[in-house]
């Protein structure tokens, strides 16, 4: 926390993200998935159908994140389960993640984002 990831740490996060995406492809259409580098880690997004923000929907998303954390977290890579509430924002693609000092071992990196041109949406119930 408070410092940039090393190349090895960032690479491991990207690998875990790729494994998570491959697993999700068994449950949701390819067009519902997007991914990218947060600069220090990886993120995978699932395009949901518009869903009212309720206690129930937040609990369902939290449960799904807990399942992903149990399945994909490693000794060094942790699935962030704190992003279940709708108010959490991700960094804007193309901006720089500047945690701590910019060093050769722990450099600042750009946030990236990638998705298909034909985005599909899935119901929250598909994931929970």
GROMACS .gro file of C-alpha atoms in nm:
model
  128
    1UNK     CA    1   0.000   0.000   0.000
    2UNK     CA    2   0.129   0.346  -0.088
    3UNK     CA    3   0.396   0.225  -0.333
    4UNK     CA    4   0.396   0.109  -0.693
    5UNK     CA    5   0.417  -0.260  -0.781
    6UNK     CA    6   0.737  -0.416  -0.909
    7UNK     CA    7   0.737  -0.562  -1.261
    8UNK     CA    8   0.706  -0.911  -1.112
    9UNK     CA    9   0.414  -0.811  -0.888
   10UNK     CA   10   0.237  -0.636  -1.176
   11UNK     CA   11   0.296  -0.936  -1.405
   12UNK     CA   12   0.154  -1.175  -1.146
   13UNK     CA   13  -0.155  -0.956  -1.108
   14UNK     CA   14  -0.206  -0.956  -1.486
   15UNK     CA   15  -0.172  -1.336  -1.491
   16UNK     CA   16  -0.430  -1.382  -1.214
   17UNK     CA   17  -0.658  -1.141  -1.401
   18UNK     CA   18  -0.624  -1.349  -1.719
   19UNK     CA   19  -0.712  -1.667  -1.527
   20UNK     CA   20  -1.014  -1.494  -1.372
   21UNK     CA   21  -1.132  -1.373  -1.716
   22UNK     CA   22  -1.095  -1.722  -1.861
   23UNK     CA   23  -1.307  -1.862  -1.577
   24UNK     CA   24  -1.574  -1.591  -1.620
   25UNK     CA   25  -1.604  -1.677  -1.991
   26UNK     CA   26  -1.780  -1.994  -1.879
   27UNK     CA   27  -2.059  -1.785  -1.724
   28UNK     CA   28  -2.096  -1.464  -1.924
   29UNK     CA   29  -2.065  -1.372  -2.293
   30UNK     CA   30  -1.725  -1.246  -2.407
   31UNK     CA   31  -1.879  -0.909  -2.494
   32UNK     CA   32  -1.975  -0.855  -2.128
   33UNK     CA   33  -1.611  -0.860  -2.015
   34UNK     CA   34  -1.354  -0.582  -2.013
   35UNK     CA   35  -1.014  -0.569  -1.853
   36UNK     CA   36  -0.713  -0.353  -1.802
   37UNK     CA   37  -0.419  -0.257  -1.590
   38UNK     CA   38  -0.481  -0.031  -1.293
   39UNK     CA   39  -0.114   0.065  -1.309
   40UNK     CA   40  -0.025  -0.159  -1.016
   41UNK     CA   41  -0.262  -0.447  -1.070
   42UNK     CA   42  -0.533  -0.571  -1.299
   43UNK     CA   43  -0.907  -0.521  -1.317
   44UNK     CA   44  -1.180  -0.725  -1.481
   45UNK     CA   45  -1.518  -0.564  -1.542
   46UNK     CA   46  -1.850  -0.737  -1.609
   47UNK     CA   47  -2.113  -0.525  -1.786
   48UNK     CA   48  -2.436  -0.570  -1.591
   49UNK     CA   49  -2.783  -0.485  -1.702
   50UNK     CA   50  -2.904  -0.169  -1.529
   51UNK     CA   51  -2.970  -0.273  -1.170
   52UNK     CA   52  -3.119  -0.059  -0.894
   53UNK     CA   53  -2.869   0.013  -0.619
   54UNK     CA   54  -3.022  -0.162  -0.320
   55UNK     CA   55  -2.890  -0.337  -0.014
   56UNK     CA   56  -2.973  -0.667  -0.185
   57UNK     CA   57  -2.780  -0.587  -0.505
   58UNK     CA   58  -2.479  -0.466  -0.303
   59UNK     CA   59  -2.484  -0.783  -0.092
   60UNK     CA   60  -2.506  -0.999  -0.405
   61UNK     CA   61  -2.208  -0.824  -0.563
   62UNK     CA   62  -2.013  -0.851  -0.236
   63UNK     CA   63  -2.085  -1.224  -0.229
   64UNK     CA   64  -1.964  -1.266  -0.586
   65UNK     CA   65  -1.643  -1.075  -0.509
   66UNK     CA   66  -1.589  -1.296  -0.202
   67UNK     CA   67  -1.624  -1.605  -0.424
   68UNK     CA   68  -1.368  -1.462  -0.669
   69UNK     CA   69  -1.132  -1.375  -0.384
   70UNK     CA   70  -1.151  -1.727  -0.244
   71UNK     CA   71  -1.091  -1.883  -0.586
   72UNK     CA   72  -0.827  -1.649  -0.733
   73UNK     CA   73  -0.639  -1.466  -0.456
   74UNK     CA   74  -0.283  -1.587  -0.402
   75UNK     CA   75  -0.024  -1.529  -0.131
   76UNK     CA   76   0.073  -1.202  -0.304
   77UNK     CA   77  -0.227  -1.111  -0.522
   78UNK     CA   78  -0.554  -1.018  -0.353
   79UNK     CA   79  -0.892  -0.977  -0.521
   80UNK     CA   80  -1.030  -0.643  -0.394
   81UNK     CA   81  -1.360  -0.724  -0.224
   82UNK     CA   82  -1.414  -0.362  -0.113
   83UNK     CA   83  -1.551  -0.252  -0.452
   84UNK     CA   84  -1.902  -0.390  -0.410
   85UNK     CA   85  -2.072  -0.056  -0.350
   86UNK     CA   86  -2.185   0.151  -0.647
   87UNK     CA   87  -2.002   0.462  -0.526
   88UNK     CA   88  -1.657   0.309  -0.585
   89UNK     CA   89  -1.491   0.446  -0.898
   90UNK     CA   90  -1.206   0.304  -1.101
   91UNK     CA   91  -0.922   0.523  -1.227
   92UNK     CA   92  -0.972   0.678  -1.570
   93UNK     CA   93  -0.802   0.491  -1.853
   94UNK     CA   94  -0.492   0.666  -1.986
   95UNK     CA   95  -0.415   0.839  -1.657
   96UNK     CA   96  -0.107   0.764  -1.451
   97UNK     CA   97  -0.113   0.563  -1.128
   98UNK     CA   98   0.138   0.751  -0.912
   99UNK     CA   99   0.175   0.566  -0.583
  100UNK     CA  100   0.487   0.650  -0.387
  101UNK     CA  101   0.814   0.747  -0.548
  102UNK     CA  102   0.870   0.668  -0.918
  103UNK     CA  103   1.171   0.433  -0.915
  104UNK     CA  104   1.311   0.189  -1.175
  105UNK     CA  105   1.203  -0.103  -0.956
  106UNK     CA  106   0.858   0.042  -0.875
  107UNK     CA  107   0.767   0.271  -1.165
  108UNK     CA  108   0.453   0.475  -1.211
  109UNK     CA  109   0.235   0.319  -1.485
  110UNK     CA  110  -0.055   0.418  -1.706
  111UNK     CA  111  -0.405   0.284  -1.644
  112UNK     CA  112  -0.525   0.081  -1.944
  113UNK     CA  113  -0.867  -0.044  -2.051
  114UNK     CA  114  -0.978  -0.293  -2.318
  115UNK     CA  115  -1.319  -0.424  -2.421
  116UNK     CA  116  -1.490  -0.559  -2.729
  117UNK     CA  117  -1.670  -0.326  -2.966
  118UNK     CA  118  -1.996  -0.517  -2.920
  119UNK     CA  119  -2.065  -0.491  -2.549
  120UNK     CA  120  -2.318  -0.734  -2.403
  121UNK     CA  121  -2.480  -0.704  -2.061
  122UNK     CA  122  -2.568  -0.976  -1.815
  123UNK     CA  123  -2.818  -0.988  -1.534
  124UNK     CA  124  -2.675  -0.972  -1.184
  125UNK     CA  125  -2.850  -1.300  -1.111
  126UNK     CA  126  -2.620  -1.477  -1.361
  127UNK     CA  127  -2.324  -1.405  -1.133
  128UNK     CA  128  -2.484  -1.469  -0.796
   0.00000   0.00000   0.00000
